[in-house]
mmCIF file with all atom_site columns, C-alpha atoms in Angstrom:
data_model
loop_
_atom_site.group_PDB
_atom_site.id
_atom_site.type_symbol
_atom_site.label_atom_id
_atom_site.label_alt_id
_atom_site.label_comp_id
_atom_site.label_asym_id
_atom_site.label_entity_id
_atom_site.label_seq_id
_atom_site.pdbx_PDB_ins_code
_atom_site.Cartn_x
_atom_site.Cartn_y
_atom_site.Cartn_z
_atom_site.occupancy
_atom_site.B_iso_or_equiv
_atom_site.pdbx_formal_charge
_atom_site.auth_seq_id
_atom_site.auth_comp_id
_atom_site.auth_asym_id
_atom_site.auth_atom_id
_atom_site.pdbx_PDB_model_num
ATOM 1   C CA . MET I 1 1   ? -26.517 -7.730  -14.595 1.00 59.00 ? 1   MET I CA 1
ATOM 2   C CA . GLU I 1 2   ? -23.876 -5.374  -15.919 1.00 58.00 ? 2   GLU I CA 1
ATOM 3   C CA . TRP I 1 3   ? -22.532 -4.912  -12.364 1.00 58.00 ? 3   TRP I CA 1
ATOM 4   C CA . ILE I 1 4   ? -21.692 -8.633  -12.232 1.00 73.00 ? 4   ILE I CA 1
ATOM 5   C CA . HIS I 1 5   ? -19.516 -8.359  -15.341 1.00 78.00 ? 5   HIS I CA 1
ATOM 6   C CA . SER I 1 6   ? -17.758 -5.303  -13.906 1.00 89.00 ? 6   SER I CA 1
ATOM 7   C CA . ASP I 1 7   ? -17.051 -7.026  -10.575 1.00 91.00 ? 7   ASP I CA 1
ATOM 8   C CA . ILE I 1 8   ? -15.785 -10.183 -12.325 1.00 92.00 ? 8   ILE I CA 1
ATOM 9   C CA . ALA I 1 9   ? -13.490 -8.040  -14.443 1.00 93.00 ? 9   ALA I CA 1
ATOM 10  C CA . GLY I 1 10  ? -12.240 -6.263  -11.322 1.00 94.00 ? 10  GLY I CA 1
ATOM 11  C CA . VAL I 1 11  ? -11.473 -9.480  -9.480  1.00 95.00 ? 11  VAL I CA 1
ATOM 12  C CA . ALA I 1 12  ? -9.793  -10.998 -12.553 1.00 95.00 ? 12  ALA I CA 1
ATOM 13  C CA . LEU I 1 13  ? -7.603  -7.927  -13.099 1.00 96.00 ? 13  LEU I CA 1
ATOM 14  C CA . VAL I 1 14  ? -6.537  -7.826  -9.478  1.00 95.00 ? 14  VAL I CA 1
ATOM 15  C CA . TYR I 1 15  ? -5.600  -11.494 -9.356  1.00 94.00 ? 15  TYR I CA 1
ATOM 16  C CA . ILE I 1 16  ? -3.824  -11.411 -12.718 1.00 95.00 ? 16  ILE I CA 1
ATOM 17  C CA . TYR I 1 17  ? -1.892  -8.248  -11.757 1.00 94.00 ? 17  TYR I CA 1
ATOM 18  C CA . VAL I 1 18  ? -0.771  -9.660  -8.399  1.00 90.00 ? 18  VAL I CA 1
ATOM 19  C CA . ALA I 1 19  ? 0.169   -12.967 -10.026 1.00 88.00 ? 19  ALA I CA 1
ATOM 20  C CA . ILE I 1 20  ? 2.339   -11.164 -12.560 1.00 90.00 ? 20  ILE I CA 1
ATOM 21  C CA . LEU I 1 21  ? 4.039   -9.174  -9.783  1.00 86.00 ? 21  LEU I CA 1
ATOM 22  C CA . LEU I 1 22  ? 4.756   -12.317 -7.755  1.00 81.00 ? 22  LEU I CA 1
ATOM 23  C CA . ILE I 1 23  ? 6.131   -14.166 -10.783 1.00 82.00 ? 23  ILE I CA 1
ATOM 24  C CA . VAL I 1 24  ? 8.399   -11.279 -11.769 1.00 82.00 ? 24  VAL I CA 1
ATOM 25  C CA . THR I 1 25  ? 9.686   -10.643 -8.259  1.00 78.00 ? 25  THR I CA 1
ATOM 26  C CA . GLU I 1 26  ? 10.224  -14.332 -7.493  1.00 73.00 ? 26  GLU I CA 1
ATOM 27  C CA . LYS I 1 27  ? 12.237  -14.758 -10.651 1.00 73.00 ? 27  LYS I CA 1
ATOM 28  C CA . ILE I 1 28  ? 14.675  -12.046 -9.633  1.00 68.00 ? 28  ILE I CA 1
ATOM 29  C CA . LEU I 1 29  ? 14.460  -12.906 -5.919  1.00 59.00 ? 29  LEU I CA 1
ATOM 30  C CA . ASP I 1 30  ? 17.665  -14.886 -5.649  1.00 59.00 ? 30  ASP I CA 1
ATOM 31  C CA . LYS I 1 31  ? 19.918  -12.367 -7.376  1.00 72.00 ? 31  LYS I CA 1
ATOM 32  C CA . TYR I 1 32  ? 18.311  -9.093  -6.349  1.00 69.00 ? 32  TYR I CA 1
ATOM 33  C CA . PRO I 1 33  ? 16.350  -9.614  -3.134  1.00 68.00 ? 33  PRO I CA 1
ATOM 34  C CA . THR I 1 34  ? 16.198  -5.937  -2.178  1.00 68.00 ? 34  THR I CA 1
ATOM 35  C CA . VAL I 1 35  ? 14.992  -4.852  -5.645  1.00 71.00 ? 35  VAL I CA 1
ATOM 36  C CA . SER I 1 36  ? 12.507  -7.673  -5.664  1.00 75.00 ? 36  SER I CA 1
ATOM 37  C CA . ARG I 1 37  ? 11.044  -6.670  -2.318  1.00 75.00 ? 37  ARG I CA 1
ATOM 38  C CA . LYS I 1 38  ? 10.732  -2.982  -3.261  1.00 79.00 ? 38  LYS I CA 1
ATOM 39  C CA . VAL I 1 39  ? 9.238   -3.669  -6.689  1.00 82.00 ? 39  VAL I CA 1
ATOM 40  C CA . LEU I 1 40  ? 6.536   -5.767  -5.056  1.00 83.00 ? 40  LEU I CA 1
ATOM 41  C CA . HIS I 1 41  ? 6.051   -3.267  -2.259  1.00 83.00 ? 41  HIS I CA 1
ATOM 42  C CA . ILE I 1 42  ? 5.693   -0.293  -4.573  1.00 90.00 ? 42  ILE I CA 1
ATOM 43  C CA . MET I 1 43  ? 3.914   -1.803  -7.571  1.00 91.00 ? 43  MET I CA 1
ATOM 44  C CA . THR I 1 44  ? 1.194   -3.434  -5.454  1.00 90.00 ? 44  THR I CA 1
ATOM 45  C CA . GLY I 1 45  ? -0.073  0.079   -4.886  1.00 93.00 ? 45  GLY I CA 1
ATOM 46  C CA . ASN I 1 46  ? -1.291  0.316   -8.456  1.00 96.00 ? 46  ASN I CA 1
ATOM 47  C CA . ILE I 1 47  ? -4.324  -1.640  -7.317  1.00 95.00 ? 47  ILE I CA 1
ATOM 48  C CA . ALA I 1 48  ? -5.543  1.817   -6.233  1.00 96.00 ? 48  ALA I CA 1
ATOM 49  C CA . PHE I 1 49  ? -6.261  2.531   -9.908  1.00 97.00 ? 49  PHE I CA 1
ATOM 50  C CA . LEU I 1 50  ? -8.327  -0.630  -10.401 1.00 96.00 ? 50  LEU I CA 1
ATOM 51  C CA . LEU I 1 51  ? -10.851 0.171   -7.684  1.00 97.00 ? 51  LEU I CA 1
ATOM 52  C CA . PRO I 1 52  ? -13.432 2.011   -9.871  1.00 96.00 ? 52  PRO I CA 1
ATOM 53  C CA . ILE I 1 53  ? -14.007 -1.183  -11.840 1.00 95.00 ? 53  ILE I CA 1
ATOM 54  C CA . PHE I 1 54  ? -15.855 -2.668  -8.873  1.00 96.00 ? 54  PHE I CA 1
ATOM 55  C CA . GLU I 1 55  ? -19.553 -2.106  -8.461  1.00 93.00 ? 55  GLU I CA 1
ATOM 56  C CA . THR I 1 56  ? -20.266 -3.793  -5.140  1.00 94.00 ? 56  THR I CA 1
ATOM 57  C CA . ARG I 1 57  ? -18.577 -3.519  -1.751  1.00 95.00 ? 57  ARG I CA 1
ATOM 58  C CA . GLU I 1 58  ? -18.951 -7.214  -0.943  1.00 95.00 ? 58  GLU I CA 1
ATOM 59  C CA . VAL I 1 59  ? -17.093 -8.368  -4.031  1.00 95.00 ? 59  VAL I CA 1
ATOM 60  C CA . MET I 1 60  ? -14.189 -6.005  -3.510  1.00 96.00 ? 60  MET I CA 1
ATOM 61  C CA . VAL I 1 61  ? -13.858 -6.761  0.181   1.00 96.00 ? 61  VAL I CA 1
ATOM 62  C CA . PHE I 1 62  ? -14.581 -10.487 0.403   1.00 96.00 ? 62  PHE I CA 1
ATOM 63  C CA . VAL I 1 63  ? -13.528 -11.721 -3.045  1.00 95.00 ? 63  VAL I CA 1
ATOM 64  C CA . ALA I 1 64  ? -10.800 -9.391  -4.265  1.00 95.00 ? 64  ALA I CA 1
ATOM 65  C CA . ALA I 1 65  ? -9.121  -8.198  -1.034  1.00 95.00 ? 65  ALA I CA 1
ATOM 66  C CA . ALA I 1 66  ? -9.723  -10.506 1.929   1.00 95.00 ? 66  ALA I CA 1
ATOM 67  C CA . PRO I 1 67  ? -8.504  -13.761 0.341   1.00 93.00 ? 67  PRO I CA 1
ATOM 68  C CA . PHE I 1 68  ? -5.024  -12.224 0.069   1.00 90.00 ? 68  PHE I CA 1
ATOM 69  C CA . ILE I 1 69  ? -4.817  -12.043 3.877   1.00 90.00 ? 69  ILE I CA 1
ATOM 70  C CA . LEU I 1 70  ? -4.794  -15.837 4.021   1.00 87.00 ? 70  LEU I CA 1
ATOM 71  C CA . LEU I 1 71  ? -2.657  -16.242 0.875   1.00 83.00 ? 71  LEU I CA 1
ATOM 72  C CA . THR I 1 72  ? 0.036   -13.829 2.027   1.00 79.00 ? 72  THR I CA 1
ATOM 73  C CA . TYR I 1 73  ? 0.029   -15.290 5.528   1.00 77.00 ? 73  TYR I CA 1
ATOM 74  C CA . LEU I 1 74  ? 0.634   -18.755 4.055   1.00 78.00 ? 74  LEU I CA 1
ATOM 75  C CA . MET I 1 75  ? 3.688   -17.305 2.268   1.00 73.00 ? 75  MET I CA 1
ATOM 76  C CA . SER I 1 76  ? 5.025   -15.671 5.451   1.00 64.00 ? 76  SER I CA 1
ATOM 77  C CA . PRO I 1 77  ? 7.500   -17.063 8.010   1.00 59.00 ? 77  PRO I CA 1
ATOM 78  C CA . HIS I 1 78  ? 4.562   -17.895 10.271  1.00 63.00 ? 78  HIS I CA 1
ATOM 79  C CA . THR I 1 79  ? 2.740   -20.266 7.934   1.00 60.00 ? 79  THR I CA 1
ATOM 80  C CA . PRO I 1 80  ? 1.963   -23.792 9.235   1.00 64.00 ? 80  PRO I CA 1
ATOM 81  C CA . ILE I 1 81  ? 2.857   -25.167 5.790   1.00 60.00 ? 81  ILE I CA 1
ATOM 82  C CA . LYS I 1 82  ? 6.602   -25.860 6.024   1.00 60.00 ? 82  LYS I CA 1
ATOM 83  C CA . SER I 1 83  ? 7.140   -26.313 2.291   1.00 52.00 ? 83  SER I CA 1
ATOM 84  C CA . ILE I 1 84  ? 6.348   -22.656 1.582   1.00 52.00 ? 84  ILE I CA 1
ATOM 85  C CA . ARG I 1 85  ? 7.334   -21.160 4.938   1.00 50.00 ? 85  ARG I CA 1
ATOM 86  C CA . GLY I 1 86  ? 9.048   -17.804 4.491   1.00 51.00 ? 86  GLY I CA 1
ATOM 87  C CA . ARG I 1 87  ? 8.685   -18.049 0.719   1.00 51.00 ? 87  ARG I CA 1
ATOM 88  C CA . THR I 1 88  ? 9.033   -14.303 0.400   1.00 51.00 ? 88  THR I CA 1
ATOM 89  C CA . SER I 1 89  ? 10.776  -13.454 3.645   1.00 47.00 ? 89  SER I CA 1
ATOM 90  C CA . ALA I 1 90  ? 14.171  -13.831 2.039   1.00 43.00 ? 90  ALA I CA 1
ATOM 91  C CA . ALA I 1 91  ? 13.367  -10.701 0.127   1.00 42.00 ? 91  ALA I CA 1
ATOM 92  C CA . GLY I 1 92  ? 12.298  -8.934  3.281   1.00 45.00 ? 92  GLY I CA 1
ATOM 93  C CA . HIS I 1 93  ? 8.537   -9.240  2.797   1.00 48.00 ? 93  HIS I CA 1
ATOM 94  C CA . SER I 1 94  ? 7.853   -11.094 6.062   1.00 63.00 ? 94  SER I CA 1
ATOM 95  C CA . MET I 1 95  ? 4.431   -9.944  7.333   1.00 73.00 ? 95  MET I CA 1
ATOM 96  C CA . GLY I 1 96  ? 4.389   -6.788  5.192   1.00 75.00 ? 96  GLY I CA 1
ATOM 97  C CA . LEU I 1 97  ? 2.227   -8.377  2.477   1.00 79.00 ? 97  LEU I CA 1
ATOM 98  C CA . VAL I 1 98  ? -0.243  -9.566  5.119   1.00 85.00 ? 98  VAL I CA 1
ATOM 99  C CA . TYR I 1 99  ? -0.531  -6.055  6.462   1.00 87.00 ? 99  TYR I CA 1
ATOM 100 C CA . TYR I 1 100 ? -1.122  -4.819  2.879   1.00 86.00 ? 100 TYR I CA 1
ATOM 101 C CA . SER I 1 101 ? -4.000  -7.216  2.499   1.00 90.00 ? 101 SER I CA 1
ATOM 102 C CA . ILE I 1 102 ? -5.524  -6.303  5.863   1.00 94.00 ? 102 ILE I CA 1
ATOM 103 C CA . THR I 1 103 ? -5.261  -2.607  5.007   1.00 94.00 ? 103 THR I CA 1
ATOM 104 C CA . TRP I 1 104 ? -7.000  -2.914  1.665   1.00 94.00 ? 104 TRP I CA 1
ATOM 105 C CA . THR I 1 105 ? -9.736  -5.122  3.124   1.00 96.00 ? 105 THR I CA 1
ATOM 106 C CA . VAL I 1 106 ? -10.555 -2.773  5.964   1.00 97.00 ? 106 VAL I CA 1
ATOM 107 C CA . LEU I 1 107 ? -10.376 0.404   3.899   1.00 97.00 ? 107 LEU I CA 1
ATOM 108 C CA . ALA I 1 108 ? -12.531 -1.162  1.128   1.00 97.00 ? 108 ALA I CA 1
ATOM 109 C CA . TYR I 1 109 ? -15.204 -2.137  3.678   1.00 97.00 ? 109 TYR I CA 1
ATOM 110 C CA . PHE I 1 110 ? -15.481 1.302   5.285   1.00 97.00 ? 110 PHE I CA 1
ATOM 111 C CA . PHE I 1 111 ? -14.809 3.612   2.367   1.00 97.00 ? 111 PHE I CA 1
ATOM 112 C CA . PHE I 1 112 ? -16.185 1.755   -0.681  1.00 96.00 ? 112 PHE I CA 1
ATOM 113 C CA . ASP I 1 113 ? -18.524 4.668   -1.422  1.00 96.00 ? 113 ASP I CA 1
ATOM 114 C CA . ASN I 1 114 ? -15.522 7.080   -1.468  1.00 96.00 ? 114 ASN I CA 1
ATOM 115 C CA . MET I 1 115 ? -12.839 5.127   -3.262  1.00 96.00 ? 115 MET I CA 1
ATOM 116 C CA . VAL I 1 116 ? -10.362 7.937   -3.427  1.00 97.00 ? 116 VAL I CA 1
ATOM 117 C CA . VAL I 1 117 ? -9.942  7.501   0.349   1.00 97.00 ? 117 VAL I CA 1
ATOM 118 C CA . ILE I 1 118 ? -8.940  3.854   -0.202  1.00 97.00 ? 118 ILE I CA 1
ATOM 119 C CA . ALA I 1 119 ? -6.557  4.890   -2.960  1.00 97.00 ? 119 ALA I CA 1
ATOM 120 C CA . VAL I 1 120 ? -4.865  7.581   -0.834  1.00 97.00 ? 120 VAL I CA 1
ATOM 121 C CA . GLY I 1 121 ? -4.210  5.032   1.942   1.00 96.00 ? 121 GLY I CA 1
ATOM 122 C CA . ILE I 1 122 ? -2.902  2.396   -0.414  1.00 96.00 ? 122 ILE I CA 1
ATOM 123 C CA . LEU I 1 123 ? -0.626  4.760   -2.346  1.00 96.00 ? 123 LEU I CA 1
ATOM 124 C CA . ALA I 1 124 ? 0.860   6.295   0.824   1.00 95.00 ? 124 ALA I CA 1
ATOM 125 C CA . MET I 1 125 ? 1.640   2.757   2.013   1.00 92.00 ? 125 MET I CA 1
ATOM 126 C CA . SER I 1 126 ? 3.062   1.476   -1.277  1.00 92.00 ? 126 SER I CA 1
ATOM 127 C CA . TYR I 1 127 ? 4.803   4.306   -3.138  1.00 95.00 ? 127 TYR I CA 1
ATOM 128 C CA . GLY I 1 128 ? 5.462   6.502   -0.116  1.00 93.00 ? 128 GLY I CA 1
ATOM 129 C CA . ASP I 1 129 ? 6.775   3.903   2.295   1.00 89.00 ? 129 ASP I CA 1
ATOM 130 C CA . GLY I 1 130 ? 8.400   1.850   -0.466  1.00 88.00 ? 130 GLY I CA 1
ATOM 131 C CA . PHE I 1 131 ? 10.512  4.702   -1.851  1.00 91.00 ? 131 PHE I CA 1
ATOM 132 C CA . ALA I 1 132 ? 11.259  5.886   1.697   1.00 89.00 ? 132 ALA I CA 1
ATOM 133 C CA . SER I 1 133 ? 12.930  2.611   2.463   1.00 85.00 ? 133 SER I CA 1
ATOM 134 C CA . LEU I 1 134 ? 14.588  2.206   -0.918  1.00 85.00 ? 134 LEU I CA 1
ATOM 135 C CA . ILE I 1 135 ? 16.129  5.708   -0.978  1.00 89.00 ? 135 ILE I CA 1
ATOM 136 C CA . GLY I 1 136 ? 16.787  5.813   2.720   1.00 84.00 ? 136 GLY I CA 1
ATOM 137 C CA . VAL I 1 137 ? 18.760  2.566   2.761   1.00 79.00 ? 137 VAL I CA 1
ATOM 138 C CA . LYS I 1 138 ? 20.668  3.379   -0.418  1.00 82.00 ? 138 LYS I CA 1
ATOM 139 C CA . PHE I 1 139 ? 21.479  7.032   0.103   1.00 86.00 ? 139 PHE I CA 1
ATOM 140 C CA . GLY I 1 140 ? 20.496  8.056   3.632   1.00 80.00 ? 140 GLY I CA 1
ATOM 141 C CA . LYS I 1 141 ? 23.584  8.918   5.621   1.00 81.00 ? 141 LYS I CA 1
ATOM 142 C CA . LYS I 1 142 ? 22.157  10.743  8.577   1.00 86.00 ? 142 LYS I CA 1
ATOM 143 C CA . LYS I 1 143 ? 20.118  8.415   10.754  1.00 85.00 ? 143 LYS I CA 1
ATOM 144 C CA . TYR I 1 144 ? 17.752  8.663   13.689  1.00 82.00 ? 144 TYR I CA 1
ATOM 145 C CA . LYS I 1 145 ? 16.337  6.010   16.016  1.00 77.00 ? 145 LYS I CA 1
ATOM 146 C CA . PHE I 1 146 ? 12.930  5.610   17.548  1.00 72.00 ? 146 PHE I CA 1
ATOM 147 C CA . LEU I 1 147 ? 11.990  2.613   19.722  1.00 68.00 ? 147 LEU I CA 1
ATOM 148 C CA . GLY I 1 148 ? 15.084  0.780   18.452  1.00 65.00 ? 148 GLY I CA 1
ATOM 149 C CA . ASP I 1 149 ? 14.295  1.184   14.742  1.00 73.00 ? 149 ASP I CA 1
ATOM 150 C CA . GLU I 1 150 ? 16.797  3.117   12.645  1.00 77.00 ? 150 GLU I CA 1
ATOM 151 C CA . LYS I 1 151 ? 15.506  5.433   9.921   1.00 82.00 ? 151 LYS I CA 1
ATOM 152 C CA . SER I 1 152 ? 17.165  8.102   7.788   1.00 87.00 ? 152 SER I CA 1
ATOM 153 C CA . TYR I 1 153 ? 16.203  11.737  7.353   1.00 90.00 ? 153 TYR I CA 1
ATOM 154 C CA . LEU I 1 154 ? 16.491  11.353  3.603   1.00 93.00 ? 154 LEU I CA 1
ATOM 155 C CA . GLY I 1 155 ? 14.125  8.387   3.706   1.00 90.00 ? 155 GLY I CA 1
ATOM 156 C CA . SER I 1 156 ? 11.574  10.403  5.622   1.00 92.00 ? 156 SER I CA 1
ATOM 157 C CA . PHE I 1 157 ? 11.896  13.205  3.072   1.00 95.00 ? 157 PHE I CA 1
ATOM 158 C CA . ALA I 1 158 ? 11.355  10.675  0.271   1.00 95.00 ? 158 ALA I CA 1
ATOM 159 C CA . MET I 1 159 ? 8.246   9.459   2.117   1.00 95.00 ? 159 MET I CA 1
ATOM 160 C CA . PHE I 1 160 ? 6.881   13.003  2.102   1.00 97.00 ? 160 PHE I CA 1
ATOM 161 C CA . ILE I 1 161 ? 7.665   13.671  -1.565  1.00 97.00 ? 161 ILE I CA 1
ATOM 162 C CA . PHE I 1 162 ? 6.368   10.362  -2.979  1.00 96.00 ? 162 PHE I CA 1
ATOM 163 C CA . THR I 1 163 ? 3.261   10.353  -0.765  1.00 97.00 ? 163 THR I CA 1
ATOM 164 C CA . LEU I 1 164 ? 2.394   13.879  -1.850  1.00 97.00 ? 164 LEU I CA 1
ATOM 165 C CA . SER I 1 165 ? 3.115   13.108  -5.520  1.00 97.00 ? 165 SER I CA 1
ATOM 166 C CA . MET I 1 166 ? 0.957   9.958   -5.571  1.00 97.00 ? 166 MET I CA 1
ATOM 167 C CA . ILE I 1 167 ? -1.903  11.560  -3.688  1.00 96.00 ? 167 ILE I CA 1
ATOM 168 C CA . VAL I 1 168 ? -1.973  14.294  -6.315  1.00 96.00 ? 168 VAL I CA 1
ATOM 169 C CA . VAL I 1 169 ? -1.994  11.614  -9.040  1.00 97.00 ? 169 VAL I CA 1
ATOM 170 C CA . ALA I 1 170 ? -4.837  9.831   -7.272  1.00 97.00 ? 170 ALA I CA 1
ATOM 171 C CA . LEU I 1 171 ? -6.890  13.061  -7.046  1.00 97.00 ? 171 LEU I CA 1
ATOM 172 C CA . PHE I 1 172 ? -6.443  13.651  -10.805 1.00 96.00 ? 172 PHE I CA 1
ATOM 173 C CA . PHE I 1 173 ? -7.407  10.058  -11.533 1.00 97.00 ? 173 PHE I CA 1
ATOM 174 C CA . TYR I 1 174 ? -10.542 10.257  -9.411  1.00 97.00 ? 174 TYR I CA 1
ATOM 175 C CA . GLY I 1 175 ? -11.551 13.649  -10.843 1.00 95.00 ? 175 GLY I CA 1
ATOM 176 C CA . ILE I 1 176 ? -10.997 15.655  -7.663  1.00 94.00 ? 176 ILE I CA 1
ATOM 177 C CA . ASP I 1 177 ? -10.364 19.408  -8.225  1.00 93.00 ? 177 ASP I CA 1
ATOM 178 C CA . ILE I 1 178 ? -7.041  20.410  -6.698  1.00 92.00 ? 178 ILE I CA 1
ATOM 179 C CA . THR I 1 179 ? -7.797  23.806  -5.204  1.00 94.00 ? 179 THR I CA 1
ATOM 180 C CA . GLN I 1 180 ? -5.422  25.749  -2.990  1.00 94.00 ? 180 GLN I CA 1
ATOM 181 C CA . TYR I 1 181 ? -7.131  24.359  0.119   1.00 95.00 ? 181 TYR I CA 1
ATOM 182 C CA . VAL I 1 182 ? -6.884  20.790  -1.213  1.00 95.00 ? 182 VAL I CA 1
ATOM 183 C CA . LEU I 1 183 ? -3.195  21.234  -2.014  1.00 95.00 ? 183 LEU I CA 1
ATOM 184 C CA . ILE I 1 184 ? -2.439  22.560  1.499   1.00 96.00 ? 184 ILE I CA 1
ATOM 185 C CA . CYS I 1 185 ? -4.305  19.592  2.961   1.00 96.00 ? 185 CYS I CA 1
ATOM 186 C CA . MET I 1 186 ? -2.325  17.162  0.772   1.00 96.00 ? 186 MET I CA 1
ATOM 187 C CA . ILE I 1 187 ? 0.964   18.727  1.917   1.00 97.00 ? 187 ILE I CA 1
ATOM 188 C CA . PHE I 1 188 ? -0.111  18.369  5.506   1.00 97.00 ? 188 PHE I CA 1
ATOM 189 C CA . ILE I 1 189 ? -1.208  14.753  4.962   1.00 97.00 ? 189 ILE I CA 1
ATOM 190 C CA . ALA I 1 190 ? 2.109   13.884  3.339   1.00 97.00 ? 190 ALA I CA 1
ATOM 191 C CA . PHE I 1 191 ? 3.964   15.442  6.235   1.00 97.00 ? 191 PHE I CA 1
ATOM 192 C CA . VAL I 1 192 ? 1.939   13.393  8.724   1.00 97.00 ? 192 VAL I CA 1
ATOM 193 C CA . ALA I 1 193 ? 2.619   10.258  6.636   1.00 96.00 ? 193 ALA I CA 1
ATOM 194 C CA . ALA I 1 194 ? 6.372   10.902  6.820   1.00 95.00 ? 194 ALA I CA 1
ATOM 195 C CA . LEU I 1 195 ? 6.126   11.489  10.568  1.00 94.00 ? 195 LEU I CA 1
ATOM 196 C CA . ILE I 1 196 ? 4.134   8.295   11.188  1.00 93.00 ? 196 ILE I CA 1
ATOM 197 C CA . GLU I 1 197 ? 6.440   6.196   9.000   1.00 90.00 ? 197 GLU I CA 1
ATOM 198 C CA . GLY I 1 198 ? 9.460   7.474   10.914  1.00 88.00 ? 198 GLY I CA 1
ATOM 199 C CA . LEU I 1 199 ? 7.934   6.831   14.322  1.00 89.00 ? 199 LEU I CA 1
ATOM 200 C CA . THR I 1 200 ? 6.280   3.476   13.748  1.00 84.00 ? 200 THR I CA 1
ATOM 201 C CA . PRO I 1 201 ? 8.498   0.526   14.721  1.00 78.00 ? 201 PRO I CA 1
ATOM 202 C CA . LYS I 1 202 ? 8.749   -3.127  13.685  1.00 70.00 ? 202 LYS I CA 1
ATOM 203 C CA . GLY I 1 203 ? 7.382   -2.761  10.162  1.00 72.00 ? 203 GLY I CA 1
ATOM 204 C CA . LEU I 1 204 ? 3.970   -1.815  11.515  1.00 82.00 ? 204 LEU I CA 1
ATOM 205 C CA . ASP I 1 205 ? 3.922   1.310   9.314   1.00 86.00 ? 205 ASP I CA 1
ATOM 206 C CA . ASN I 1 206 ? 2.220   -0.853  6.682   1.00 86.00 ? 206 ASN I CA 1
ATOM 207 C CA . LEU I 1 207 ? -0.771  -0.620  8.994   1.00 90.00 ? 207 LEU I CA 1
ATOM 208 C CA . SER I 1 208 ? -0.338  2.749   10.699  1.00 91.00 ? 208 SER I CA 1
ATOM 209 C CA . VAL I 1 209 ? 0.402   4.839   7.654   1.00 94.00 ? 209 VAL I CA 1
ATOM 210 C CA . PRO I 1 210 ? -2.521  3.849   5.373   1.00 95.00 ? 210 PRO I CA 1
ATOM 211 C CA . PHE I 1 211 ? -5.143  3.850   8.124   1.00 96.00 ? 211 PHE I CA 1
ATOM 212 C CA . VAL I 1 212 ? -4.160  7.210   9.600   1.00 95.00 ? 212 VAL I CA 1
ATOM 213 C CA . ILE I 1 213 ? -3.653  8.863   6.219   1.00 96.00 ? 213 ILE I CA 1
ATOM 214 C CA . ALA I 1 214 ? -6.950  7.564   4.787   1.00 97.00 ? 214 ALA I CA 1
ATOM 215 C CA . ILE I 1 215 ? -8.893  8.736   7.865   1.00 96.00 ? 215 ILE I CA 1
ATOM 216 C CA . LEU I 1 216 ? -7.089  12.085  7.835   1.00 96.00 ? 216 LEU I CA 1
ATOM 217 C CA . TYR I 1 217 ? -7.906  12.601  4.176   1.00 96.00 ? 217 TYR I CA 1
ATOM 218 C CA . TRP I 1 218 ? -11.555 11.657  4.737   1.00 96.00 ? 218 TRP I CA 1
ATOM 219 C CA . PHE I 1 219 ? -11.770 14.027  7.722   1.00 94.00 ? 219 PHE I CA 1
ATOM 220 C CA . LEU I 1 220 ? -10.186 16.992  5.906   1.00 87.00 ? 220 LEU I CA 1
#
């Protein structure tokens, strides 16, 4: 029965952590919408370090992760509930949080037995993409366009650096030995992440980046 206690603790920690993030970001939403959006975007990724608490795939997927698909959709501009429609879109969240939830749910279902794969995907999406946008918008002067979306070279470089850094952190956390081969693979994966983020339009990088990077890590 110990696994039940562990799963309950995992679910509780995830919900409490997300609730705290939402409360904090909503409180600063009106005055600092960009900061609010990026704090939520980036800090959500720390769920990657709560994964080992879970003992069963079904609890992580259907109790901890999947419910957030509906919850975040109801907070999006597309919700049928008018009173909370676009609750977070003012801060630029839009469908991004929904994509987050979909990503975690799918990765948890397929890679529960290899949780570092889930973590790599989540961290590339959160820290990598989050800092890419934050730094690119603030400091990126030289821009490029792909399919109508404007990105900055500095933002893409930030995507590479933060994705690589957080993948290394994840490997240490999950007890993976960082050999020369592993390090070369991580550099390649971070480069691919930056490339995908730069070429994916319409905010869909919250789906493309984590899925491709997780699969690439698993394959390598």
